[in-house]
Amino acid sequence: MTQQKVTKAVIPAAGLGTRFLPATKAQPKEMMPVVDKPAIQYVVEEAVRAGIDDILIITGRNKRSLEDHFDRNFELEYYLEQRGKHADVDEVQALAELADIHYVRQGEPLGLGHAVQVARKHVGDHPFVVLLGDDIMSERSPVLEGMLSIYEQYGRSVIALMEMPIEEISAYGCVKPERVADQLVRILDIVEKPQPAEAPSNLGVVGRYVFTPEIFDMLERVQPGVGGEIQLTDAIGMLLAAQTVYGFTFVEGRYDTGKKIDYLRATVELAIERDDLGPEFRAFLSDLVRERGWLDG
Ligand code: G1P
């Protein structure tokens, strides 16, 4: 079956980032740098790598620096140009040409489901992708491409899933899966943030979704759930009663930058992978481990 090509992505970025205070008091959490790039740039680049060039970022108050980041900055470009820093000029300019980026404000923080619903007018009657800004995917792990190829095959929604330690499952949406093939399950049920004893499995939803447009009808009807918020997970639960929803399972390359320990992991691992910083940084880390005696006994 030939499916409509997915060309649109929605990135909810309206949250207040309270897990990362005080850094997020006066700057959006999406602008926190991982090595030398703000977290949101990794997410936009991932969408672009997967062939998506129309991106809607759902923002809120105090998020103007996001728009500035993906815009031209003539003063800076002029300054760099004058000093012959042509590579820097190219890098800064390229950000404004990365994709067609649109912005809409959520207004009230009523939950992730509500943030996605705000995208309805822009997305219209088309399939689309949702990428959560807290989750960064390493280039080694082409999850979105894998999900889109499942969408192309079946024409149905696809949710990214990872096995979690069961004691952490209460931080995630959690599914009851039925195996279809390698890395592919059919989702039979989904619950938001269950206690470990009630969890239907240890498969947690991570922040990548491909949706058929019918998700908007479900979001319209969904009632506030966990935390009094309009939950995307609850709308997925309604969707899977109407049409098959698939899960794409994968095992590595995801960093939750909204959590301090994972933010540190992301910074270290992504720096190690870089050609320009990797060799020096790896040497530093192994010296550090040796000096502190972390491997002794
Ligand atoms: C959100 C979703 C949850 C999902 C998680 C992935 O929760 O509601 O279903 O598992 O993102 O990171 P949040 O992290 O915003 O609490």
Coordinates of C-alpha atoms and ligand atoms in Angstrom, one line a residue:
M1 CA 0.0 0.0 0.0
T2 CA 1.4 3.5 -0.8
Q3 CA 0.9 5.8 2.1
Q4 CA 0.8 9.6 2.1
K5 CA 4.4 10.7 2.8
V6 CA 4.9 12.1 6.3
T7 CA 6.3 15.7 5.9
K8 CA 5.2 17.3 9.2
A9 CA 6.6 17.1 12.7
V10 CA 5.3 18.6 15.9
I11 CA 7.7 19.3 18.8
P12 CA 6.0 20.2 22.0
A13 CA 8.2 22.7 23.9
A14 CA 5.9 24.6 26.2
G15 CA 6.9 22.9 29.4
L16 CA 8.4 24.9 32.3
G17 CA 11.4 22.6 32.8
T18 CA 10.9 22.4 36.6
R19 CA 13.1 19.3 36.8
F20 CA 16.1 21.4 35.9
L21 CA 15.8 24.5 38.1
P22 CA 17.6 26.8 38.6
A23 CA 19.0 26.5 35.1
T24 CA 15.5 26.8 33.6
K25 CA 14.4 29.8 35.6
A26 CA 15.1 32.3 32.9
Q27 CA 15.9 30.1 29.9
P28 CA 13.8 27.4 28.2
K29 CA 14.9 23.9 29.0
E30 CA 15.0 23.2 25.2
M31 CA 17.9 25.6 25.0
M32 CA 20.1 23.8 27.5
P33 CA 23.3 22.9 25.6
V34 CA 24.4 19.3 25.2
V35 CA 28.1 19.7 24.3
D36 CA 27.6 22.9 22.2
K37 CA 24.2 22.5 20.7
P38 CA 20.9 23.3 22.4
A39 CA 18.8 20.1 23.0
I40 CA 16.1 21.2 20.6
Q41 CA 18.6 21.5 17.7
Y42 CA 19.3 17.7 18.0
V43 CA 15.6 17.0 17.8
V44 CA 15.1 19.3 14.7
E45 CA 18.1 17.8 13.0
E46 CA 16.8 14.3 13.7
A47 CA 13.5 15.2 12.0
V48 CA 15.3 16.6 9.0
R49 CA 17.5 13.5 8.7
A50 CA 14.3 11.5 8.5
G51 CA 13.1 13.6 5.6
I52 CA 10.7 15.9 7.5
D53 CA 11.1 19.6 6.6
D54 CA 7.9 21.2 8.0
I55 CA 8.3 21.5 11.8
L56 CA 5.8 23.1 14.2
I57 CA 7.2 23.9 17.6
I58 CA 4.6 24.3 20.3
T59 CA 5.9 27.0 22.6
G60 CA 4.8 29.2 25.5
R61 CA 5.8 32.3 27.3
N62 CA 9.6 32.8 27.8
K63 CA 10.5 30.7 24.7
R64 CA 11.6 33.4 22.4
S65 CA 15.2 32.3 22.3
L66 CA 14.0 29.1 20.5
E67 CA 12.8 31.3 17.6
D68 CA 15.9 33.3 17.6
H69 CA 18.1 30.2 17.5
F70 CA 16.5 29.0 14.2
D71 CA 16.5 32.5 12.7
R72 CA 19.2 34.7 11.0
N73 CA 21.3 36.9 13.2
F74 CA 22.8 39.5 10.9
E75 CA 24.8 41.3 13.5
L76 CA 26.6 38.1 14.5
E77 CA 27.1 37.0 10.9
Y78 CA 28.6 40.4 10.0
Y79 CA 30.9 40.3 13.0
L80 CA 32.1 36.8 12.1
E81 CA 32.4 37.7 8.4
Q82 CA 34.6 40.7 9.3
R83 CA 37.0 38.4 11.2
G84 CA 37.2 35.8 8.4
K85 CA 35.3 33.1 10.4
H86 CA 33.6 31.8 7.4
A87 CA 32.9 28.3 8.8
D88 CA 31.1 29.9 11.7
V89 CA 29.1 32.1 9.5
D90 CA 28.0 29.0 7.5
E91 CA 27.0 27.2 10.6
V92 CA 25.0 30.0 12.0
Q93 CA 23.2 30.7 8.7
A94 CA 22.5 27.0 8.1
L95 CA 20.4 26.9 11.2
A96 CA 17.9 29.3 9.6
E97 CA 17.7 27.1 6.6
L98 CA 17.4 23.7 8.3
A99 CA 13.7 23.4 7.8
D100 CA 10.5 25.3 7.6
I101 CA 9.9 26.0 11.3
H102 CA 6.6 27.3 12.6
Y103 CA 5.6 28.3 16.1
V104 CA 2.3 28.3 17.9
R105 CA 1.8 29.0 21.6
Q106 CA 0.0 26.6 23.8
G107 CA -1.4 29.3 26.0
E108 CA -2.2 27.2 29.0
P109 CA -0.1 24.3 30.2
L110 CA -2.9 21.7 30.1
G111 CA -0.7 18.7 29.3
L112 CA 1.1 16.9 26.4
G113 CA -2.2 15.8 24.8
H114 CA -3.4 19.4 24.7
A115 CA 0.0 20.6 23.3
V116 CA -0.4 18.1 20.4
Q117 CA -4.0 19.2 19.9
V118 CA -2.9 22.8 19.4
A119 CA -1.1 21.5 16.2
R120 CA -4.3 20.4 14.6
K121 CA -4.9 23.4 12.4
H122 CA -1.3 23.3 11.1
V123 CA -1.2 19.6 10.5
G124 CA -4.7 19.2 9.0
D125 CA -5.7 15.8 7.7
H126 CA -2.2 14.4 7.3
P127 CA -0.1 11.8 9.1
F128 CA 2.6 13.5 11.3
V129 CA 5.3 12.9 13.7
V130 CA 5.6 14.0 17.3
L131 CA 9.1 14.4 18.8
L132 CA 9.4 15.2 22.5
G133 CA 12.2 17.7 23.1
D134 CA 13.5 16.0 26.3
D135 CA 14.5 12.9 24.4
I136 CA 17.6 13.1 22.2
M137 CA 18.4 10.2 19.9
S138 CA 21.9 9.4 18.9
E139 CA 22.6 9.3 15.2
R140 CA 23.6 5.7 15.7
S141 CA 20.0 4.9 16.4
P142 CA 17.8 5.8 13.5
V143 CA 14.5 5.2 15.4
L144 CA 12.4 7.8 13.5
E145 CA 13.4 6.3 10.1
G146 CA 12.5 2.8 11.4
M147 CA 9.1 4.1 12.6
L148 CA 8.4 5.9 9.3
S149 CA 9.1 2.8 7.3
I150 CA 6.6 0.9 9.5
Y151 CA 4.1 3.7 8.8
E152 CA 4.8 3.4 5.1
Q153 CA 4.1 -0.3 5.3
Y154 CA 0.9 -0.3 7.4
G155 CA -0.5 3.2 7.2
R156 CA -1.0 3.2 11.0
S157 CA 0.3 5.0 14.0
V158 CA 3.6 3.9 15.4
I159 CA 5.0 4.6 19.0
A160 CA 8.6 4.3 20.0
L161 CA 9.1 1.8 22.9
M162 CA 12.1 0.8 25.1
E163 CA 12.4 -1.7 27.8
M164 CA 12.8 0.1 31.1
P165 CA 13.9 -1.1 34.5
I166 CA 10.5 -1.9 36.1
E167 CA 11.0 0.4 39.0
E168 CA 11.2 3.3 36.5
I169 CA 8.1 2.5 34.6
S170 CA 6.0 4.9 36.6
A171 CA 7.7 7.7 34.8
Y172 CA 6.4 6.6 31.4
G173 CA 3.5 5.6 29.3
C174 CA 3.5 1.7 29.3
V175 CA 2.0 -0.7 26.8
K176 CA 0.7 -4.2 26.6
P177 CA 2.4 -5.6 23.5
E178 CA 1.7 -8.4 21.1
R179 CA 4.8 -9.4 19.0
V180 CA 4.4 -9.0 15.2
A181 CA 8.1 -9.1 14.0
D182 CA 11.6 -8.1 15.1
Q183 CA 11.3 -4.6 16.7
L184 CA 7.6 -4.5 15.9
V185 CA 4.7 -5.1 18.3
R186 CA 1.0 -4.3 18.1
I187 CA -0.2 -2.3 21.1
L188 CA -3.1 -3.9 22.8
D189 CA -3.4 -1.5 25.7
I190 CA -1.5 1.6 27.0
V191 CA -1.5 3.3 30.4
E192 CA 0.1 6.5 31.6
K193 CA 2.7 6.2 34.4
P194 CA 1.5 3.0 36.1
Q195 CA 2.9 1.7 39.3
P196 CA 5.3 -1.2 38.7
A197 CA 2.9 -3.8 40.1
E198 CA 0.1 -2.6 37.8
A199 CA 2.3 -2.2 34.6
P200 CA 1.2 -4.3 31.7
S201 CA 4.9 -4.8 30.7
N202 CA 8.3 -3.1 31.1
L203 CA 8.0 -1.4 27.7
G204 CA 7.9 2.3 28.2
V205 CA 6.9 4.9 25.6
V206 CA 9.8 7.2 24.6
G207 CA 9.3 10.5 23.0
R208 CA 8.8 9.6 19.3
Y209 CA 5.4 9.0 17.7
V210 CA 4.0 8.7 14.1
F211 CA 0.3 9.5 14.1
T212 CA -2.5 9.1 11.7
P213 CA -4.7 12.3 11.8
E214 CA -7.4 10.4 13.7
I215 CA -5.4 11.1 16.9
F216 CA -6.9 14.6 16.8
D217 CA -10.5 13.3 17.1
M218 CA -9.4 11.3 20.1
L219 CA -7.6 14.3 21.7
E220 CA -10.8 16.3 21.3
R221 CA -12.7 13.7 23.4
V222 CA -10.1 12.7 26.0
Q223 CA -10.7 13.8 29.6
P224 CA -8.0 15.0 32.0
G225 CA -6.0 12.0 33.3
V226 CA -2.9 11.5 35.4
G227 CA -1.9 14.7 37.1
G228 CA -5.1 16.4 35.9
E229 CA -3.5 16.8 32.5
I230 CA -4.8 16.0 29.0
Q231 CA -2.7 12.9 28.3
L232 CA -1.5 11.9 24.9
T233 CA -1.3 8.4 26.2
D234 CA -5.1 8.3 26.9
A235 CA -5.8 9.5 23.4
I236 CA -3.6 6.7 22.0
G237 CA -5.6 4.3 24.2
M238 CA -8.8 5.5 22.4
L239 CA -7.1 5.4 19.0
L240 CA -6.2 1.7 19.4
A241 CA -9.8 0.8 19.9
A242 CA -10.5 2.3 16.5
Q243 CA -7.4 1.3 14.5
T244 CA -4.3 -0.8 14.9
V245 CA -1.4 1.1 16.7
Y246 CA 2.1 -0.3 16.4
G247 CA 5.0 -0.1 18.7
F248 CA 8.6 0.1 17.4
T249 CA 11.1 -1.3 20.0
F250 CA 14.7 -0.3 20.2
V251 CA 17.4 -0.7 22.7
E252 CA 20.0 2.1 22.6
G253 CA 20.8 5.6 21.8
R254 CA 18.2 7.5 23.7
Y255 CA 19.0 10.2 26.3
D256 CA 16.4 11.8 28.5
T257 CA 17.9 15.3 28.9
G258 CA 15.1 16.3 31.2
K259 CA 16.7 14.2 34.0
K260 CA 19.9 15.5 35.5
I261 CA 21.8 12.1 35.4
D262 CA 20.7 11.4 31.8
Y263 CA 21.7 14.9 30.8
L264 CA 25.2 14.2 32.1
R265 CA 25.2 10.9 30.3
A266 CA 24.1 12.5 27.1
T267 CA 26.8 15.2 27.3
V268 CA 29.5 12.6 27.9
E269 CA 28.4 10.1 25.3
L270 CA 27.7 12.6 22.6
A271 CA 31.0 14.3 23.2
I272 CA 32.8 11.0 23.0
E273 CA 31.3 10.3 19.6
R274 CA 32.4 13.7 18.2
D275 CA 35.4 13.6 15.8
D276 CA 36.6 17.0 17.0
L277 CA 36.3 16.4 20.8
G278 CA 36.1 12.6 21.1
P279 CA 39.8 11.6 21.2
E280 CA 40.9 14.3 23.7
F281 CA 37.8 13.8 25.9
R282 CA 38.2 10.0 26.0
A283 CA 41.8 10.4 27.1
F284 CA 40.6 12.8 29.8
L285 CA 38.0 10.4 31.0
S286 CA 40.4 7.4 31.2
D287 CA 42.9 9.5 33.1
L288 CA 40.2 10.6 35.5
V289 CA 39.1 7.0 36.1
R290 CA 42.7 6.0 36.7
E291 CA 43.6 8.9 39.0
R292 CA 40.5 8.4 41.2
G293 CA 41.1 4.7 41.3
W294 CA 37.5 3.9 40.3
L295 CA 38.4 0.6 38.8
D296 CA 40.5 -0.7 41.7
G297 CA 38.9 -3.4 43.8
Ligands
G1P1 C1 5.6 12.0 28.5 C2 4.5 11.1 28.2 C3 4.8 9.6 28.6 C4 6.1 9.2 27.9 C5 7.2 10.2 28.2 C6 8.5 9.9 27.4 O1 5.8 12.1 29.9 O2 3.3 11.5 28.9 O3 3.8 8.8 28.2 O4 6.5 7.9 28.3 O5 6.8 11.6 27.9 O6 9.6 10.7 27.8 P1 6.6 13.2 30.7 O7 8.1 12.8 30.5 O8 6.3 14.5 30.0 O9 6.2 13.2 32.1

